[in-house]
JSON list of C-alpha atoms in Angstrom, two decimals:
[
{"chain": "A", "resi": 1, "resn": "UNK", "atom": "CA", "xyz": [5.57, 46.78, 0.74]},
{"chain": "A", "resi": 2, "resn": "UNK", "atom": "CA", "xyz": [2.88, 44.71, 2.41]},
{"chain": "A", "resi": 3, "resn": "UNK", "atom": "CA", "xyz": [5.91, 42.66, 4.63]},
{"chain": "A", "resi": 4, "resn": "UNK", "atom": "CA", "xyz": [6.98, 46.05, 5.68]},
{"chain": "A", "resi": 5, "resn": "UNK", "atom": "CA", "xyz": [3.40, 47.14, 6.76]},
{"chain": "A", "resi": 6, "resn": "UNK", "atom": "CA", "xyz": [3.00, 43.89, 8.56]},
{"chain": "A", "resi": 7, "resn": "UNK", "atom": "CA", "xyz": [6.06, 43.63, 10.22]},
{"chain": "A", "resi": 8, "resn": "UNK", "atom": "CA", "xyz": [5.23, 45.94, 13.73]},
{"chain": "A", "resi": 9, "resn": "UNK", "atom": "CA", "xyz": [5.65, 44.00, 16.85]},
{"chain": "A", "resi": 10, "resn": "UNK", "atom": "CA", "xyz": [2.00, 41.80, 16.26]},
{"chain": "A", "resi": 11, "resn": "UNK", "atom": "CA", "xyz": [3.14, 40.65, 13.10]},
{"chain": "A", "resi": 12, "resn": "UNK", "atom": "CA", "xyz": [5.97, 39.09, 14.18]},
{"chain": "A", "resi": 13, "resn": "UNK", "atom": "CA", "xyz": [4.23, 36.96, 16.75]},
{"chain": "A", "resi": 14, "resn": "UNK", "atom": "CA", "xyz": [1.77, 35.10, 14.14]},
{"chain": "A", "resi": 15, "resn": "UNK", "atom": "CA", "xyz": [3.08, 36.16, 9.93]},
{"chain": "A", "resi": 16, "resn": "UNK", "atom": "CA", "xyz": [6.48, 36.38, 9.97]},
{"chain": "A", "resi": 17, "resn": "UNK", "atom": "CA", "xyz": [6.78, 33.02, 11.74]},
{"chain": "A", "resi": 18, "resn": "UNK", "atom": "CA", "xyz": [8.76, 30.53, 9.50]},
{"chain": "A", "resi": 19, "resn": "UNK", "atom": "CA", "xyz": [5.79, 28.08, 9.50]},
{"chain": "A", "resi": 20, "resn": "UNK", "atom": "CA", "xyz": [3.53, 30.82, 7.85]},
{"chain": "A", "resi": 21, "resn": "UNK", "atom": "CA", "xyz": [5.97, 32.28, 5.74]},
{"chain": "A", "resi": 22, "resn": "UNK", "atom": "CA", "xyz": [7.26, 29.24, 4.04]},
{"chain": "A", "resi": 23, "resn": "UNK", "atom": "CA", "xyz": [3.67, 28.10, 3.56]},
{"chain": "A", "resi": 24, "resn": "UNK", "atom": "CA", "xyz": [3.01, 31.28, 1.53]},
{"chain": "A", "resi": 25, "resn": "UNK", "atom": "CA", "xyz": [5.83, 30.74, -0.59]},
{"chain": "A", "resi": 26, "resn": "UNK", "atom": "CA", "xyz": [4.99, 27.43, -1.51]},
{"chain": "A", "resi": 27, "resn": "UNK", "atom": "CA", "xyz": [1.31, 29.10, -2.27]},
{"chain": "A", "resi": 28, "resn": "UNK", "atom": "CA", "xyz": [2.98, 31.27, -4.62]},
{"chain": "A", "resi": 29, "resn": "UNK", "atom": "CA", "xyz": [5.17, 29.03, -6.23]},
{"chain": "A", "resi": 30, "resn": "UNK", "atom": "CA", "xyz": [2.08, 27.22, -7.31]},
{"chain": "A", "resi": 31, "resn": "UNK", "atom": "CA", "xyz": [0.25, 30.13, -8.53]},
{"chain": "A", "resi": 32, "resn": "UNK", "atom": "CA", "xyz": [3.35, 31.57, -10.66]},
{"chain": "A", "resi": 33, "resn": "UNK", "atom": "CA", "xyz": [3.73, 28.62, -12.45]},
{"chain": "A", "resi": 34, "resn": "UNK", "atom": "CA", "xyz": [-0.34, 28.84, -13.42]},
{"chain": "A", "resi": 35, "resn": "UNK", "atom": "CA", "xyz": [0.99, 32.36, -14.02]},
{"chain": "A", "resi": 36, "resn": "UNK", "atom": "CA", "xyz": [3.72, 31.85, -16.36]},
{"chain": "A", "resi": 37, "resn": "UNK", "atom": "CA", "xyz": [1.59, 29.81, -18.97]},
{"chain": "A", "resi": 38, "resn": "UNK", "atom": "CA", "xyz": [-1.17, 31.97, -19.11]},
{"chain": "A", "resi": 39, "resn": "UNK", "atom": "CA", "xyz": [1.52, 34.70, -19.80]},
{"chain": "A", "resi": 40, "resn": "UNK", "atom": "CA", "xyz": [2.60, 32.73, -22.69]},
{"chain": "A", "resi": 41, "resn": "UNK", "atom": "CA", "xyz": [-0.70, 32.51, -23.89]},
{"chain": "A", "resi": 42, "resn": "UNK", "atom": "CA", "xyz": [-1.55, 36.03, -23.56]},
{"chain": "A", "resi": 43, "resn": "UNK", "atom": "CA", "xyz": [1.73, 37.25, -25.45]},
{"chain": "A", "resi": 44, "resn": "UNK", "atom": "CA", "xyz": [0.72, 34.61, -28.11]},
{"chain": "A", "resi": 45, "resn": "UNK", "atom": "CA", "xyz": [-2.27, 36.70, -28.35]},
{"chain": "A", "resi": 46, "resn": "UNK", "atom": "CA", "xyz": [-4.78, 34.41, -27.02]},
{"chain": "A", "resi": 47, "resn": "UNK", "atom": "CA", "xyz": [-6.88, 34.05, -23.79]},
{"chain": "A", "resi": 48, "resn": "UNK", "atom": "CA", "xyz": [-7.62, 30.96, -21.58]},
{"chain": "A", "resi": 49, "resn": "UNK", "atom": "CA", "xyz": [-10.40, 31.21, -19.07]},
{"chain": "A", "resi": 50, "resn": "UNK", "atom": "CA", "xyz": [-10.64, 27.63, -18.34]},
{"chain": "A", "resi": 51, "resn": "UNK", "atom": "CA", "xyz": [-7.27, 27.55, -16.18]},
{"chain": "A", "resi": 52, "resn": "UNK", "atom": "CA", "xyz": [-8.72, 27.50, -12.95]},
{"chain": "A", "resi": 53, "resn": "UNK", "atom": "CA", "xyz": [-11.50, 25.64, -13.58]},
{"chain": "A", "resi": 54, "resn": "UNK", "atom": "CA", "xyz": [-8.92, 22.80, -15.47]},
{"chain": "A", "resi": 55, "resn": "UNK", "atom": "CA", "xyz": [-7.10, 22.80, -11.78]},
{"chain": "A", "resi": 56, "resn": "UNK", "atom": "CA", "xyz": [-10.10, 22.10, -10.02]},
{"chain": "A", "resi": 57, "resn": "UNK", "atom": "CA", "xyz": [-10.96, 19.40, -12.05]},
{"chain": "A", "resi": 58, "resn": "UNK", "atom": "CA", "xyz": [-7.86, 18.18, -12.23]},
{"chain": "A", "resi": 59, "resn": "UNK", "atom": "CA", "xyz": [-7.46, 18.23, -8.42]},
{"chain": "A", "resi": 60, "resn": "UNK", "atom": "CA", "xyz": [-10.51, 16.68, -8.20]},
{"chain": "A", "resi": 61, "resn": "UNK", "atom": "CA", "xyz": [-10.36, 13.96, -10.46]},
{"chain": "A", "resi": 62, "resn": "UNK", "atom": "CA", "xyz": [-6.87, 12.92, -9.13]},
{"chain": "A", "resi": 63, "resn": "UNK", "atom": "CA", "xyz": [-8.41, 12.60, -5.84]},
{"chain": "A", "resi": 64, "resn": "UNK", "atom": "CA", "xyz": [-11.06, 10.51, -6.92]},
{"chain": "A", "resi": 65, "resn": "UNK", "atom": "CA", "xyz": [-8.79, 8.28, -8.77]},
{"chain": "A", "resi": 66, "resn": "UNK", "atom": "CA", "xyz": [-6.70, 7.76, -5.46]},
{"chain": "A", "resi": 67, "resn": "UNK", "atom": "CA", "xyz": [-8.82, 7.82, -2.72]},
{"chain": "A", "resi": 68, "resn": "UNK", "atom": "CA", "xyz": [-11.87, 6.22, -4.39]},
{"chain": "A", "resi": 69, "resn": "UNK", "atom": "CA", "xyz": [-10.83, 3.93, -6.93]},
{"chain": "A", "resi": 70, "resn": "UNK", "atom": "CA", "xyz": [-7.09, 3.04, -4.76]},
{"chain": "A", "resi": 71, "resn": "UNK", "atom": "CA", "xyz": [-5.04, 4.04, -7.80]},
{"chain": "A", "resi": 72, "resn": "UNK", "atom": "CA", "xyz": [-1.87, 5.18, -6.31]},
{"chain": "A", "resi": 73, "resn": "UNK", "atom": "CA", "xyz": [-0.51, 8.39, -7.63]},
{"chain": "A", "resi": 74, "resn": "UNK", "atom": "CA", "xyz": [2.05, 6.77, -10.32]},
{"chain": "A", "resi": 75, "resn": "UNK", "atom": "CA", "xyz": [-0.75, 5.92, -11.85]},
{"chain": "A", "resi": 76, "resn": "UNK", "atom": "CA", "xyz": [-3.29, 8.23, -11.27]},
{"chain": "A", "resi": 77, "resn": "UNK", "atom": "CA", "xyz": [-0.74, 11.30, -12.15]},
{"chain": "A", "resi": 78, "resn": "UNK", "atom": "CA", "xyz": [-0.44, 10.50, -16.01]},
{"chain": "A", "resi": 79, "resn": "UNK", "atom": "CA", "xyz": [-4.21, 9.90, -16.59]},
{"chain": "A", "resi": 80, "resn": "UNK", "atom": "CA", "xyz": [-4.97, 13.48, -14.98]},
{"chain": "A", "resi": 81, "resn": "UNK", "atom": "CA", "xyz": [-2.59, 14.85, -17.24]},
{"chain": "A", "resi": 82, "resn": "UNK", "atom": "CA", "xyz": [-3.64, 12.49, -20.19]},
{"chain": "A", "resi": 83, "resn": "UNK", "atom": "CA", "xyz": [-7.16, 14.13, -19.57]},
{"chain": "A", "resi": 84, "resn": "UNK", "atom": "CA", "xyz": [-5.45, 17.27, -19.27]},
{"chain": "A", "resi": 85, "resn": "UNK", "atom": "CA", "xyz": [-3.88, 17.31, -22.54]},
{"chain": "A", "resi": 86, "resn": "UNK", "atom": "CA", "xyz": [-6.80, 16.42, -23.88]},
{"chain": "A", "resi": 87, "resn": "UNK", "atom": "CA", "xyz": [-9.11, 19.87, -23.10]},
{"chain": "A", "resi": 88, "resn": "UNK", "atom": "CA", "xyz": [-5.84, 21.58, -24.65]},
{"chain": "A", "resi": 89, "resn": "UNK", "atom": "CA", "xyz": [-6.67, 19.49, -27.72]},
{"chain": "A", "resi": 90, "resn": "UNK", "atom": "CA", "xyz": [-10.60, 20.50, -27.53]},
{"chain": "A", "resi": 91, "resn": "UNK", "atom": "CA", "xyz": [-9.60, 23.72, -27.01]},
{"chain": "A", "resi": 92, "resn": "UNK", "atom": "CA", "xyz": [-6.65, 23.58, -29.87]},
{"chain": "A", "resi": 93, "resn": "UNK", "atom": "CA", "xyz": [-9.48, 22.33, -32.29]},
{"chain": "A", "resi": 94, "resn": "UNK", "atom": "CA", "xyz": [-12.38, 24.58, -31.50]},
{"chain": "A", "resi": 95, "resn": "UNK", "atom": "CA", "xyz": [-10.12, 27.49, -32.08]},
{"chain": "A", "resi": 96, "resn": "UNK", "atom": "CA", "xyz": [-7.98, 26.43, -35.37]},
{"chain": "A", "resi": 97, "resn": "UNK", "atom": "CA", "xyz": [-10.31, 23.68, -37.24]},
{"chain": "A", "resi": 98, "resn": "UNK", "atom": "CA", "xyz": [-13.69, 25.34, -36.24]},
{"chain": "A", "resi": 99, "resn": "UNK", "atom": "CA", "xyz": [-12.57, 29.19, -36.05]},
{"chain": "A", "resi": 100, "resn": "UNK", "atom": "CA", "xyz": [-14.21, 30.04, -32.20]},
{"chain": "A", "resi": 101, "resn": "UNK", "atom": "CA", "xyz": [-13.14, 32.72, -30.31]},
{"chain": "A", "resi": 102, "resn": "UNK", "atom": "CA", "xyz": [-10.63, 31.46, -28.06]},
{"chain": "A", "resi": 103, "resn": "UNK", "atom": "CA", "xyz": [-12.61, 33.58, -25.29]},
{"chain": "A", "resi": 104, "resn": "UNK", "atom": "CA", "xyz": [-15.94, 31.57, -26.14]},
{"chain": "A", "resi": 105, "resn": "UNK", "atom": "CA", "xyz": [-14.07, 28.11, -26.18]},
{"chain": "A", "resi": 106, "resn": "UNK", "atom": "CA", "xyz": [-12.48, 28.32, -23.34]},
{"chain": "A", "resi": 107, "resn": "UNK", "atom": "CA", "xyz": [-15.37, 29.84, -21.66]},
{"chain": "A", "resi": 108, "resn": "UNK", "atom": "CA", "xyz": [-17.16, 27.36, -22.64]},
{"chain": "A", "resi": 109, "resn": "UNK", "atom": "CA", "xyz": [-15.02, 24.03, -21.14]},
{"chain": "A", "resi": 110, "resn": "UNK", "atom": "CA", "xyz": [-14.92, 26.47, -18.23]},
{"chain": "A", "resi": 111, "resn": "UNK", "atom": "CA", "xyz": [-18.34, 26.00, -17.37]},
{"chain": "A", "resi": 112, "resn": "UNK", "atom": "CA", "xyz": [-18.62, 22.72, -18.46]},
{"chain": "A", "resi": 113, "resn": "UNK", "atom": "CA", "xyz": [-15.31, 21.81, -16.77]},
{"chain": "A", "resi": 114, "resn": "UNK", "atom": "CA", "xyz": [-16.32, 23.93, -13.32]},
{"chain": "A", "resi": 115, "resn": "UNK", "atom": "CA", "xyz": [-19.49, 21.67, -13.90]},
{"chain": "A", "resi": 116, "resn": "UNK", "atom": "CA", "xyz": [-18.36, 18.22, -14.05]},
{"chain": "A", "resi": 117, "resn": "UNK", "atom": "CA", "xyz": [-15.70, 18.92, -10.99]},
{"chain": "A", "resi": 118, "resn": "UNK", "atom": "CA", "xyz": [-19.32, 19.95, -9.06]},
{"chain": "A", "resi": 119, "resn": "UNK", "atom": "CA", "xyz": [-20.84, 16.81, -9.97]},
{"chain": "A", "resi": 120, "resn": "UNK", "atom": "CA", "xyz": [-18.27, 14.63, -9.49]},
{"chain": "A", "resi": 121, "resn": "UNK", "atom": "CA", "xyz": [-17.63, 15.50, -5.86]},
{"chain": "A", "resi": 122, "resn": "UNK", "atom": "CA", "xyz": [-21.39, 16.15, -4.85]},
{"chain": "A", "resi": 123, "resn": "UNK", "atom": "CA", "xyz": [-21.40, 19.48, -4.43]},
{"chain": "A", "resi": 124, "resn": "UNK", "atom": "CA", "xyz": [-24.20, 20.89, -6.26]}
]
């Protein structure tokens, strides 16, 4: 509906370029796989808040393994997603072994997660 709205004669000079729209499909290819896990989760009858913050600091930290320690990606790639795995285990043990609300736990690495990506690139 919205390409239809947008598709007079000034929309065809500037968003229905190629350039723009295969950028926004690659933008949405990103956010539907984010998309189809929490989906999964939901159906499973749980609820993860800490998804976006777990990208940022994921993003983050990969970029500070690169570009400030010289770690080239091969390497830096499967210790983000060593680290990764590991807040799914935090998360997988505050809500089994010690009987939290998945809502609170995964609020709660949210902040903490959202945190740590503020402090580690300076931005508080």
């Amino acid at each position: 509906m919205l390409v239809i709205l947008l598709s007079g004669p000034a929309a065809r000079e500037s968003f229905l370029k190629p350039a723009n729209l295969q950028n926004l499909s690659r933008q949405i290819a990103l956010l539907s796989v984010f998309a189809i896990g929490e989906t999964f989760v939901i159906i499973a009858g749980g609820i993860d808040l800490s998804v976006g913050s777990l990208i940022a600091f994921s993003g983050v930290m990969t970029g500070l393994l690169t570009v400030n320690m010289g770690l080239p990606l091969a390497v830096a790639l499967p210790v983000v997603l060593v680290v990764s795995a590991l807040v799914g285990v935090v998360h997988a043990v505050l809500i089994s072994r010690l009987t939290l609300q998945p809502f609170v736990a995964t609020l709660g690495t949210m902040c903490i997660l959202r945190g740590v990506a503020l402090l580690l690139t300076d931005s508080l």
